[in-house]
Structures are given as structure tokens and as C-alpha cells.
PDB file of C-alpha atoms and ligand atoms in Angstrom:
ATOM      1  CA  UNK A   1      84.817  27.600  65.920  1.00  0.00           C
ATOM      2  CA  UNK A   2      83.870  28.495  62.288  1.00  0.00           C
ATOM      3  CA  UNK A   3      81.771  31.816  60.947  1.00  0.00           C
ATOM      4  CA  UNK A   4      80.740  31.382  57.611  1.00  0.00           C
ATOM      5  CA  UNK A   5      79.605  34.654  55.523  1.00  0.00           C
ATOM      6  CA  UNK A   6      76.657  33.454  53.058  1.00  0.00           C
ATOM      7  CA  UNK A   7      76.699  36.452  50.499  1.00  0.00           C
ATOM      8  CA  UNK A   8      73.855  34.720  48.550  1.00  0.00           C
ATOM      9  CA  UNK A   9      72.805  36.101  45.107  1.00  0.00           C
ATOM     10  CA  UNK A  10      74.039  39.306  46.503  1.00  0.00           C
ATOM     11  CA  UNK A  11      76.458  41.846  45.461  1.00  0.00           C
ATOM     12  CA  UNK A  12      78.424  42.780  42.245  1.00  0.00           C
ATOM     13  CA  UNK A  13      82.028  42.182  41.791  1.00  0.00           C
ATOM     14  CA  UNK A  14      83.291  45.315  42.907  1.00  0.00           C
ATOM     15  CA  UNK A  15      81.989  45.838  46.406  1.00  0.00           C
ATOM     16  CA  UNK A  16      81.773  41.914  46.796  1.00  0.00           C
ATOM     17  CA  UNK A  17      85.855  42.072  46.346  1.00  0.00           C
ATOM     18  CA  UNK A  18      85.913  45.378  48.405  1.00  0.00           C
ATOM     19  CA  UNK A  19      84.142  43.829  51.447  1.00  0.00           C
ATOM     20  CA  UNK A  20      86.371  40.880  50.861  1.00  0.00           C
ATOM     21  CA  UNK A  21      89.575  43.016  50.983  1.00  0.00           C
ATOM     22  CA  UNK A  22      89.000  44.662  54.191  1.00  0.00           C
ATOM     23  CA  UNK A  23      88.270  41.581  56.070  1.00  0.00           C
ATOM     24  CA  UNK A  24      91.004  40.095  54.783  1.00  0.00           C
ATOM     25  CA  UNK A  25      93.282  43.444  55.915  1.00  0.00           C
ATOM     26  CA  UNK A  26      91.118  43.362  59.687  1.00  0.00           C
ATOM     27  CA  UNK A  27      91.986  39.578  59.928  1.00  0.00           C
ATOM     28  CA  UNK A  28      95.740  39.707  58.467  1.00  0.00           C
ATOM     29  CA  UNK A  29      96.159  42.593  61.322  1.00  0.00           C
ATOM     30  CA  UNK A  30      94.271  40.934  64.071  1.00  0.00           C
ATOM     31  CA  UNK A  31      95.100  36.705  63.417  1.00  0.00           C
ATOM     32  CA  UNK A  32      91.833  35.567  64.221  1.00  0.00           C
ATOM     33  CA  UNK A  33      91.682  31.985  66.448  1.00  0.00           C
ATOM     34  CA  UNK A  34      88.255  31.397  65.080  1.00  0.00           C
ATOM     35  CA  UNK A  35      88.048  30.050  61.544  1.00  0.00           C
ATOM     36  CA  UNK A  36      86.340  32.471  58.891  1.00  0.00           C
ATOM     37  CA  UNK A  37      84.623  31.113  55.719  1.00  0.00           C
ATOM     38  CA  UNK A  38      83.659  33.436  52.886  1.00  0.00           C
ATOM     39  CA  UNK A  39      81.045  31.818  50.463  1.00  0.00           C
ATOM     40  CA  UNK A  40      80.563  34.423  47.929  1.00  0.00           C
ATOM     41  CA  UNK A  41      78.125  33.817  44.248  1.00  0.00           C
ATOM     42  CA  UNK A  42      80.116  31.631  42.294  1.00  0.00           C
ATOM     43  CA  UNK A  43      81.213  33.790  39.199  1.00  0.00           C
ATOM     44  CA  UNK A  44      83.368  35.719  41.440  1.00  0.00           C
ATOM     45  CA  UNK A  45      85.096  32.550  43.736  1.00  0.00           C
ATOM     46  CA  UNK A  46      88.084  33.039  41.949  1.00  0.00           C
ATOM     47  CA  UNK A  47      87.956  37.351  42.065  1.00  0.00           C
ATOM     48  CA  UNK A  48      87.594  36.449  46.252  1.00  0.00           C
ATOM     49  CA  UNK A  49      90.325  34.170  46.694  1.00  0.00           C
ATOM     50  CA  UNK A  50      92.989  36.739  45.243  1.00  0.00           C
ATOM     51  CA  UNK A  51      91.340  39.269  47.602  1.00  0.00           C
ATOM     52  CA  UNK A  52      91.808  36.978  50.787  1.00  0.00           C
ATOM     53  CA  UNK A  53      95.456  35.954  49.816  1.00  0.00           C
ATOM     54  CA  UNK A  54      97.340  37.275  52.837  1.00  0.00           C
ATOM     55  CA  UNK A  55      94.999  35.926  55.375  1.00  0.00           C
ATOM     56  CA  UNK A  56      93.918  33.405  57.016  1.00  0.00           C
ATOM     57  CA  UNK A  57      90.266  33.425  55.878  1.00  0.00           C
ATOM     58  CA  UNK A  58      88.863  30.240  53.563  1.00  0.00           C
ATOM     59  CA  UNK A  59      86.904  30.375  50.532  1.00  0.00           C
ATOM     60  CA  UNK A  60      83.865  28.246  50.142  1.00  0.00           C
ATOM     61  CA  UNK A  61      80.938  27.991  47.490  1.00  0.00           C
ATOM     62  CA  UNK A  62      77.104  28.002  48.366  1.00  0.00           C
ATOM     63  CA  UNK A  63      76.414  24.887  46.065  1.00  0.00           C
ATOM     64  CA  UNK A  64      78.038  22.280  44.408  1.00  0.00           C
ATOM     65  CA  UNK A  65      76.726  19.428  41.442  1.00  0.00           C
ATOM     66  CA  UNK A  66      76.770  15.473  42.177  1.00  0.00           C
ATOM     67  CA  UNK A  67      78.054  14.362  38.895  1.00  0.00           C
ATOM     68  CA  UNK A  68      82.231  15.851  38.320  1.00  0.00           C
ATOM     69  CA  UNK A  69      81.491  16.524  34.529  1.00  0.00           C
ATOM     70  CA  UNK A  70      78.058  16.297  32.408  1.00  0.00           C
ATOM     71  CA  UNK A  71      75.151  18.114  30.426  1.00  0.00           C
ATOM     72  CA  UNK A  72      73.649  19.983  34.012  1.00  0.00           C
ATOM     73  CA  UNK A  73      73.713  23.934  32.312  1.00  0.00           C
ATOM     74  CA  UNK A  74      74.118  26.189  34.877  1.00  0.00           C
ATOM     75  CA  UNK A  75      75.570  23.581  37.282  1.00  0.00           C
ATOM     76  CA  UNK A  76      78.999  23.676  39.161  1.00  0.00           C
ATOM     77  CA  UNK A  77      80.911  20.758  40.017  1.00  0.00           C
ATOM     78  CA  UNK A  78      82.969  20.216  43.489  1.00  0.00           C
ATOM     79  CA  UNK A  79      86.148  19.666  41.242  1.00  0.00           C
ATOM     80  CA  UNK A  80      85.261  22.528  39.809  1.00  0.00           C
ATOM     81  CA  UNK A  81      85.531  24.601  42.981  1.00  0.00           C
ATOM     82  CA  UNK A  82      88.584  22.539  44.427  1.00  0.00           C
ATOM     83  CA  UNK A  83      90.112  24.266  41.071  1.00  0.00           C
ATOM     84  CA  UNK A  84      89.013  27.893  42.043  1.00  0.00           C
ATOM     85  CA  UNK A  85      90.587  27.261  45.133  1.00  0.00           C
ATOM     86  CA  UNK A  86      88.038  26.420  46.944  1.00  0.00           C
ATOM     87  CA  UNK A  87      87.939  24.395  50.405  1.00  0.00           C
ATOM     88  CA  UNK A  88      84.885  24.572  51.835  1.00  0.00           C
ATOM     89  CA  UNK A  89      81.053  24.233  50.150  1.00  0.00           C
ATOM     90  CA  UNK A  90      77.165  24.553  51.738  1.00  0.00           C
ATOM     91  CA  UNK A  91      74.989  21.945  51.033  1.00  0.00           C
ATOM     92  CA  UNK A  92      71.420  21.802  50.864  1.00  0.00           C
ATOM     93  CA  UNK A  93      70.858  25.213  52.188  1.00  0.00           C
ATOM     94  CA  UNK A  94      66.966  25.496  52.649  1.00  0.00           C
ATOM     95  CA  UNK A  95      66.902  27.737  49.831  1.00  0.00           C
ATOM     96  CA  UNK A  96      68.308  25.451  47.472  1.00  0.00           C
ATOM     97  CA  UNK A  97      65.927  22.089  49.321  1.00  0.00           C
ATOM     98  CA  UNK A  98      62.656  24.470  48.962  1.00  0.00           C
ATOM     99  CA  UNK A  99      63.390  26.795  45.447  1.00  0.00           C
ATOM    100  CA  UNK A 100      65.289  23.747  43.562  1.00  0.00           C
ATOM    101  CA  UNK A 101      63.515  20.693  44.903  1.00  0.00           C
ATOM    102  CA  UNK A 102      66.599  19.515  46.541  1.00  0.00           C
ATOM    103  CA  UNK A 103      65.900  16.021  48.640  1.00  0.00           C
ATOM    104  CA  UNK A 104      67.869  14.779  51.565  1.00  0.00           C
ATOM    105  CA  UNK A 105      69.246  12.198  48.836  1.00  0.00           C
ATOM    106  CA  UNK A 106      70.402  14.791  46.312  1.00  0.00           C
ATOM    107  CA  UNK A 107      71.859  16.796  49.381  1.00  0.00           C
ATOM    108  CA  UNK A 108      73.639  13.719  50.166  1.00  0.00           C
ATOM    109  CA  UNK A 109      75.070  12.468  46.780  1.00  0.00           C
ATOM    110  CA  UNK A 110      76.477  16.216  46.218  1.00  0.00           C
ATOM    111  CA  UNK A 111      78.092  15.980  49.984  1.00  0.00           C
ATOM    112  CA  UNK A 112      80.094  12.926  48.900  1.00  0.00           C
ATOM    113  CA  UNK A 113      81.075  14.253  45.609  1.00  0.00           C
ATOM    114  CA  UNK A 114      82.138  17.459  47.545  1.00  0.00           C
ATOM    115  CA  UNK A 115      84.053  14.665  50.302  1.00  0.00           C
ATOM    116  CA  UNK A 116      85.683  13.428  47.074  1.00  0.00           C
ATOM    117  CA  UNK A 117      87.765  15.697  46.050  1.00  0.00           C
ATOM    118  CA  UNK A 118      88.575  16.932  49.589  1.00  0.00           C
ATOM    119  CA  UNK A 119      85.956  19.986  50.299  1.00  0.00           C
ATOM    120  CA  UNK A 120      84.727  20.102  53.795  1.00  0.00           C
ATOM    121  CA  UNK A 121      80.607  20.512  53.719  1.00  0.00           C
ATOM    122  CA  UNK A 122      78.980  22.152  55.817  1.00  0.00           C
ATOM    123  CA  UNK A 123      75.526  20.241  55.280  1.00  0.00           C
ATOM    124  CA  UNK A 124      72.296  22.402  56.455  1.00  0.00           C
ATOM    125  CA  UNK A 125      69.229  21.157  58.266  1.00  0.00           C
ATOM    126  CA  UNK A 126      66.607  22.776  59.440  1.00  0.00           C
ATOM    127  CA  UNK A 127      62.661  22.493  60.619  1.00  0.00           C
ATOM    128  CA  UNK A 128      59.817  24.902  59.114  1.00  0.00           C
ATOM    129  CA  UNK A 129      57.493  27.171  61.297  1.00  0.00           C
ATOM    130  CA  UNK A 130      54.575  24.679  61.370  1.00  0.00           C
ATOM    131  CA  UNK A 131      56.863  21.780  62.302  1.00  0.00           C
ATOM    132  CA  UNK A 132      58.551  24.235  64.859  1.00  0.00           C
ATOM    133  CA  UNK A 133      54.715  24.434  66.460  1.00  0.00           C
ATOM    134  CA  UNK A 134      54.106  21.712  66.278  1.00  0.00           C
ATOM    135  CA  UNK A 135      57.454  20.277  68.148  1.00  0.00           C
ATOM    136  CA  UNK A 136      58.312  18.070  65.210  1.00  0.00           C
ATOM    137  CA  UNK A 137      62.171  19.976  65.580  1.00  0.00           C
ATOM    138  CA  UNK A 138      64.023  17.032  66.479  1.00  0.00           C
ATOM    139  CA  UNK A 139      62.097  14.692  64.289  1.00  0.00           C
ATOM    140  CA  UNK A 140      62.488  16.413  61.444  1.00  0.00           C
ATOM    141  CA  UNK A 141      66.201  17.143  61.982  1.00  0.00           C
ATOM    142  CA  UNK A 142      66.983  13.602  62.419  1.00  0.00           C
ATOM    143  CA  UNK A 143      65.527  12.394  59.427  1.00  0.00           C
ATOM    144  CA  UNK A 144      67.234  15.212  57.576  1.00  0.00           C
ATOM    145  CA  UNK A 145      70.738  14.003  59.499  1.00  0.00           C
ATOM    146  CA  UNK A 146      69.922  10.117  58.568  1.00  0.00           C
ATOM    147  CA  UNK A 147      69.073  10.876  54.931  1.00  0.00           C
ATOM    148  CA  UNK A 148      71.571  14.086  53.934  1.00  0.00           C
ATOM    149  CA  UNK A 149      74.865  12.681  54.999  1.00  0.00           C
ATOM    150  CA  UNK A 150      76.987  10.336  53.091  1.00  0.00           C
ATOM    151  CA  UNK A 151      78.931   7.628  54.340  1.00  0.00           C
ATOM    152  CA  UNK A 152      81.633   9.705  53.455  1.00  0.00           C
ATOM    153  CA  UNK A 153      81.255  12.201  56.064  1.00  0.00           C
ATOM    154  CA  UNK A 154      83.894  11.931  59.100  1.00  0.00           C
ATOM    155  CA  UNK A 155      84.704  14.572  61.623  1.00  0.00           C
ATOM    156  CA  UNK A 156      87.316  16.211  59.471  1.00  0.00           C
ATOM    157  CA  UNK A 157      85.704  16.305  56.473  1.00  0.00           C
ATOM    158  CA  UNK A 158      81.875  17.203  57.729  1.00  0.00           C
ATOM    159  CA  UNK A 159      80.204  20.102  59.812  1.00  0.00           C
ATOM    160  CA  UNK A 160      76.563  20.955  60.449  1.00  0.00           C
ATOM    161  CA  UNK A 161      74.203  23.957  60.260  1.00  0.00           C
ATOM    162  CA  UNK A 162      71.061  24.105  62.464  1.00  0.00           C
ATOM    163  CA  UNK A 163      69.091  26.636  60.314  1.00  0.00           C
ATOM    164  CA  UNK A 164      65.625  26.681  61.298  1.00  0.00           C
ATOM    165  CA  UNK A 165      63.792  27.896  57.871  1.00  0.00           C
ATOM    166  CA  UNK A 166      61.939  30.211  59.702  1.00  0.00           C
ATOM    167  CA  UNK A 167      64.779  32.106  61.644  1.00  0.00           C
ATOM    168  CA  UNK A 168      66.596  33.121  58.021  1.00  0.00           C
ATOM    169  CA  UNK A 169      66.264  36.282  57.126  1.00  0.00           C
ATOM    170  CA  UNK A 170      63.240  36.744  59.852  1.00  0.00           C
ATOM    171  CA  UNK A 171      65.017  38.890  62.654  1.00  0.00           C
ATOM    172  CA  UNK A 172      63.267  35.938  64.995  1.00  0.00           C
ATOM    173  CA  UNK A 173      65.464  33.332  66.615  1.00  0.00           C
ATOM    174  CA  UNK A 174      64.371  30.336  68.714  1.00  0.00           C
ATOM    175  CA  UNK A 175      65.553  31.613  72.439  1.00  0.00           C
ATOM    176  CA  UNK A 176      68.621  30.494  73.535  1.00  0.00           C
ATOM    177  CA  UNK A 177      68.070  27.486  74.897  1.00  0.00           C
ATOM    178  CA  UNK A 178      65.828  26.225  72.490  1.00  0.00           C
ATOM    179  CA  UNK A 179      69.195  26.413  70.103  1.00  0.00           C
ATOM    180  CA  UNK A 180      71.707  24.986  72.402  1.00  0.00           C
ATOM    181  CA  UNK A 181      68.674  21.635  73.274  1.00  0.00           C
ATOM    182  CA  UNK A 182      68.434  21.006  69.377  1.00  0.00           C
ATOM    183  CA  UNK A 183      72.446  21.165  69.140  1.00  0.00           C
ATOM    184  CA  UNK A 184      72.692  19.092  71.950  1.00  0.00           C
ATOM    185  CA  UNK A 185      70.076  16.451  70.229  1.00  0.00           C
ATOM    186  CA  UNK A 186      71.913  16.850  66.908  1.00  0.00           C
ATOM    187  CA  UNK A 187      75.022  15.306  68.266  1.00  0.00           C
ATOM    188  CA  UNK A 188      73.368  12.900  70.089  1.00  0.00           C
ATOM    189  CA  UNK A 189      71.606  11.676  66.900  1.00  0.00           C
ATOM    190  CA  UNK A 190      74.905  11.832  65.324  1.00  0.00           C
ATOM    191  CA  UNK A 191      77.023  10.014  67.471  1.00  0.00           C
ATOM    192  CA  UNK A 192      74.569   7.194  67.768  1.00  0.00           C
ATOM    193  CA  UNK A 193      73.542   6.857  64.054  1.00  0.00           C
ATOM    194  CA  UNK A 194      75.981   8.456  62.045  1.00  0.00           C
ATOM    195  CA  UNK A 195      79.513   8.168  63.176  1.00  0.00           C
ATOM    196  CA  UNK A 196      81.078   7.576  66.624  1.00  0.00           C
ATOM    197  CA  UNK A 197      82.871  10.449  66.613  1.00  0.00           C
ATOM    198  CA  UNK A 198      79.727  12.382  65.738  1.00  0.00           C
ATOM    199  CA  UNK A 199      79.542  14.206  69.422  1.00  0.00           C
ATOM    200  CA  UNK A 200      82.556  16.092  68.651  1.00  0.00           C
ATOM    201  CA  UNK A 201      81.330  17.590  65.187  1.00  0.00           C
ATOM    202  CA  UNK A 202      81.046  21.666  65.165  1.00  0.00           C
ATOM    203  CA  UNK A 203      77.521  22.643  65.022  1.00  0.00           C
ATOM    204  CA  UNK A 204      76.577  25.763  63.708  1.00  0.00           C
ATOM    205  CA  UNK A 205      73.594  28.006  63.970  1.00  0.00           C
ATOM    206  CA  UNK A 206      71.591  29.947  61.341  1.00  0.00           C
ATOM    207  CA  UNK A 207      69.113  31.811  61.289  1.00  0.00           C
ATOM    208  CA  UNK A 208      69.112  36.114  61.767  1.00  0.00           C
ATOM    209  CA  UNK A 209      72.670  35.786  63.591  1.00  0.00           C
ATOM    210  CA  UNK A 210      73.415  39.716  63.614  1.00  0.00           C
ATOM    211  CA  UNK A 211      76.466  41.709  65.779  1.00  0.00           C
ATOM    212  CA  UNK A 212      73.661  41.956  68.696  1.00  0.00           C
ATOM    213  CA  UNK A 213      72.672  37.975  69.510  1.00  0.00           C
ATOM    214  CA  UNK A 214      76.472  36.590  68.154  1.00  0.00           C
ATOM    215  CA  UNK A 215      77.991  36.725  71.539  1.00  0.00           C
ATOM    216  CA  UNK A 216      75.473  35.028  73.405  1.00  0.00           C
ATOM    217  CA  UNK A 217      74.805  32.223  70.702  1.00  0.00           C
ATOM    218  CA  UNK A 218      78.515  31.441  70.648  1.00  0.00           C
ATOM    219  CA  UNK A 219      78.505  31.219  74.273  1.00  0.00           C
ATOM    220  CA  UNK A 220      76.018  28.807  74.435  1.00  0.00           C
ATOM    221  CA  UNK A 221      77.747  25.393  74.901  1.00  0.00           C
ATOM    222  CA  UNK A 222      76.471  23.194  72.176  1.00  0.00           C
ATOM    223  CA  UNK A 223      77.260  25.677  69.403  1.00  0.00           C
ATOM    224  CA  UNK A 224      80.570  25.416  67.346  1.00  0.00           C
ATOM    225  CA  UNK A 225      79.966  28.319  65.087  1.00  0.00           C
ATOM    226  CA  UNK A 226      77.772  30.121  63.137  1.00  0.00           C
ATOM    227  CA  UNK A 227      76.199  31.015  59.275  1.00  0.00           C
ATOM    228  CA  UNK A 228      75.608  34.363  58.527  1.00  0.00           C
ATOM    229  CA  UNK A 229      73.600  35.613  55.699  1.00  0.00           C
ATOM    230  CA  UNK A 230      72.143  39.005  55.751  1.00  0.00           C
ATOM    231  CA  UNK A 231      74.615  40.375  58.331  1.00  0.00           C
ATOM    232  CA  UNK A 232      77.845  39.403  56.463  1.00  0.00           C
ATOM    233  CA  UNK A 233      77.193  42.035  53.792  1.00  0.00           C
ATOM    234  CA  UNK A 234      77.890  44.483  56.273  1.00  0.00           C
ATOM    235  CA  UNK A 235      81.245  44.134  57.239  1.00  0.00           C
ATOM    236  CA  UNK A 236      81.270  45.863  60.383  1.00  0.00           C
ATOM    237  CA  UNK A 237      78.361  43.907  61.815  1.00  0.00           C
ATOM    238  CA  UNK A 238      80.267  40.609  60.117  1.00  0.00           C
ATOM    239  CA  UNK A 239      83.402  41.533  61.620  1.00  0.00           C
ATOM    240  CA  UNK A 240      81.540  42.393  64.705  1.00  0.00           C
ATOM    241  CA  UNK A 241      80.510  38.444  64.630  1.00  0.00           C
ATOM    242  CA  UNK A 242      84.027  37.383  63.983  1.00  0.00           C
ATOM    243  CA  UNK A 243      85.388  39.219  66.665  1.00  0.00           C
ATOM    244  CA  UNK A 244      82.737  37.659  69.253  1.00  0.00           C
ATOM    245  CA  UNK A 245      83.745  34.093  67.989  1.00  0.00           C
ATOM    246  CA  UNK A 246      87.289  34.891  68.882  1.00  0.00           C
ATOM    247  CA  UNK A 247      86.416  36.441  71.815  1.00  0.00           C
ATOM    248  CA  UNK A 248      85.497  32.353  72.667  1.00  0.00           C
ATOM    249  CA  UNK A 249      89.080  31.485  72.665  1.00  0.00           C
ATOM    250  CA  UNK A 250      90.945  34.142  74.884  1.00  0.00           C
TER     251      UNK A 250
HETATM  252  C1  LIG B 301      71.241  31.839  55.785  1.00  0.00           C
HETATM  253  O1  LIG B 301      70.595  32.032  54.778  1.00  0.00           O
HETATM  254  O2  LIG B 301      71.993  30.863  55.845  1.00  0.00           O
HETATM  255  C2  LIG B 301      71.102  32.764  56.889  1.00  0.00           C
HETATM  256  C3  LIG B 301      71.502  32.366  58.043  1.00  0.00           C
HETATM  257  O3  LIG B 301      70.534  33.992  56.606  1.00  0.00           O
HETATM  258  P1  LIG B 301      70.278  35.177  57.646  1.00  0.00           P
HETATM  259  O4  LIG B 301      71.496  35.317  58.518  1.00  0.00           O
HETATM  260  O5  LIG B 301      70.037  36.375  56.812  1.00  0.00           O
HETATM  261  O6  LIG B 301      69.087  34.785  58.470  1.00  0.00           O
END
């Protein structure tokens, strides 16, 4: 069970490495079971790892380049972030597919040069509001899962968010069981065209996850975790999250 804060382009370094400080002091004093991922811009990775030191929380990036080394100005590479102490990275976030033109086959070049020097991806998928109408979920998903993942990709290396375009930053959700029937379809896909093991990957949701709709999205049975964007600025409402996700294992 994995909640992953997704600060964006938000924040300057000051507040970014407060906020980062007092979760790390609430989960040093609590010992979460669930896992908790901060993915903060990247200029400050390496401010954010010194202010998570004494806990248990893991530092991730929100991007990563396919190539280790090169002319790509403005690019980071997943050696690169393995070297900031990094451990986990987000690829193809809809943001990045839609504003830089990312493909599946970009998203899934970066995911094995991410795999290659040992960074777990978390590797986002996601349908838009027409194909959501339209019932094309599950259709587009799998031919985001059969074109964005690398051979690479095993259970301990690989986990996947469900973010539905429309649901981020929205305040709408699909209902409950809408979520937990596409999860439930994403590890079928998985495990039949991907990798055997594929029914046991963690599959997280995305998509206007706040402190009100965490607990029942985590209870739903198909979901292994969940991204947060706009509510882990906040850190009570994030904590709030982290807390329900913990609440899972007791
Ligand atoms: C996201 O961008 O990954 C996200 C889930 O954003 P929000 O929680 O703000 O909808």
C-alpha cells in the first residue's frame, strides 16, 4: 500500500522542505505500515531527502530522461536521480503525455532506463472525458498498458496509476465501483499480456483523492494505493490520506 505526494511545479524551497519536515516528524513518531512517496520539483530532490532522513518515507522524482547522458537541456536522467537519492520516479503522468507530447513508446523507453539503474516506476495511464463517455476506459487503458511498459518491468520493480485525465485536479471521481472494475481489468490485462505475476501488481488511483474519499478508495479491493496531487500540499489533508492507508493494515 503506497501514497505518493505529487507536489508538481508547486512550492518554493522553503515551505516545500517545511511540509517535508513535519511529515517526516508525524511518520518518525507514528511508523507508518503503508509506504509514503514524496515526489517533489526536481531542483529541490536533494533539499527533500535531508528533510526525510529519520523516516521511513521515500523520495521519488515526477520525470525522468531515456538516454543516461546527452545534449536534452532541461532534461534529467534516472542515474541522475538514483544519485540524489532517489528510489522511486512517475512516468508518463498525463501532464507530461498531453503538455510534452509524450507517447506510450517514449513513456516506455524512460521506464526501462528508470528499471536500469534500479528506480521503481510508477507508470500512469489514464482515459480522457470523451473516451470515458464513450466507454472506451478499458480500451484505452490496455493499449496504454501494452505500449508504456518495458520488458523490464517485473512486480518489484513496476507499479501502476489509474489516473483518469479528467478526475485530476477536477474534484470529480468516477464512483467507486467504476474505480475498483477498471483496477480489476488492469490486472487482468496485465497478468495475461504483460507478466504472469501481473495480478499481484499495486494499483493506484488518481484523480481528486482528498482526506474525504481516501478511506473509501483504499477500501475498495482492487486498489493498492493512491497519487495525490493537489491534496498533498496540505499536509494535514496528506497526512489525513496517509493515516487512512494505514488504517488498511491494523
Ligand atoms: C495527479 O496529478 O497525479 C493528481 C492525482 O492530481 P489531483 O490529486 O490534484 O487530482
Amino acid at each position: 500500500m503506497l501514497v505518493v505526494a505529487n507536489w508538481k511545479m508547486n512550492g518554493l524551497r522553503r515551505e516545500s522542505i517545511d511540509r517535508a519536515k513535519t511529515l517526516a516528524q508525524m511518520e518518525s513518531t507514528n511508523r507508518l505500515k503503508c509506504d509514503v512517496l514524496l515526489c517533489p520539483p526536481a531542483q529541490i530532490l536533494s533539499d527533500i531527502r535531508y528533510a526525510i532522513d529519520n523516516s521511513n518515507i521515500f523520495l521519488g522524482a515526477q520525470d525522468c530522461h531515456f538516454d543516461f547522458e546527452g545534449p536534452y537541456t532541461g532534461d534529467i536522467s534516472s542515474s541522475m536521480l538514483v544519485d540524489v537519492g532517489c528510489t522511486h520516479v512517475i512516468i508518463g503522468h498525463s501532464e507530461r503525455r498531453i503538455n510534452h507530447s509524450e507517447t506510450n513508446e517514449i513513456v516506455a523507453r524512460k521506464a526501462e532506463a528508470a528499471h536500469q539503474v534500479g528506480l521503481n516506476t510508477i507508470i500512469c495511464i489514464g482515459e480522457n472525458m470523451e473516451e470515458f463517455k464513450l466507454g472506451q476506459t478499458v480500451e484505452k487503458l490496455s493499449n496504454q498498458l501494452a505500449n508504456s511498459i518495458p520488458d523490464s518491468a517485473n512486480l518489484n520493480n513496476t507499479m501502476i496509476a489509474y489516473e483518469p485525465c479528467w478526475a485530476i485536479g477536477s474534484g470529480s471521481t468516477p464512483t467507486l465501483t467504476e474505480i475498483d472494475d477498471t483496477h480489476k481489468a488492469i490486472l487482468e490485462f496485465t497478468k495475461n499480456n504483460i507478466f504472469k505475476q501481473g495480478e499481484k501488481m499495486d494499483i493506484l488511483y488518481g484523480g481528486s483523492v482528498n482526506e474525504k474519499n481516501a478511506d473509501s478508495i483504499l477500501d475498495l479491493d482492487h486498489v493498492g494505493g493512491v497519487l495525490v496531487g493537489g491534496a498533498s500540499l496540505i499536509t494535514e489533508k496528506f497526512w489525513s490520506i496517509c493515516k487512512s492507508a494505514d488504517r488498511k493494515f491494523k
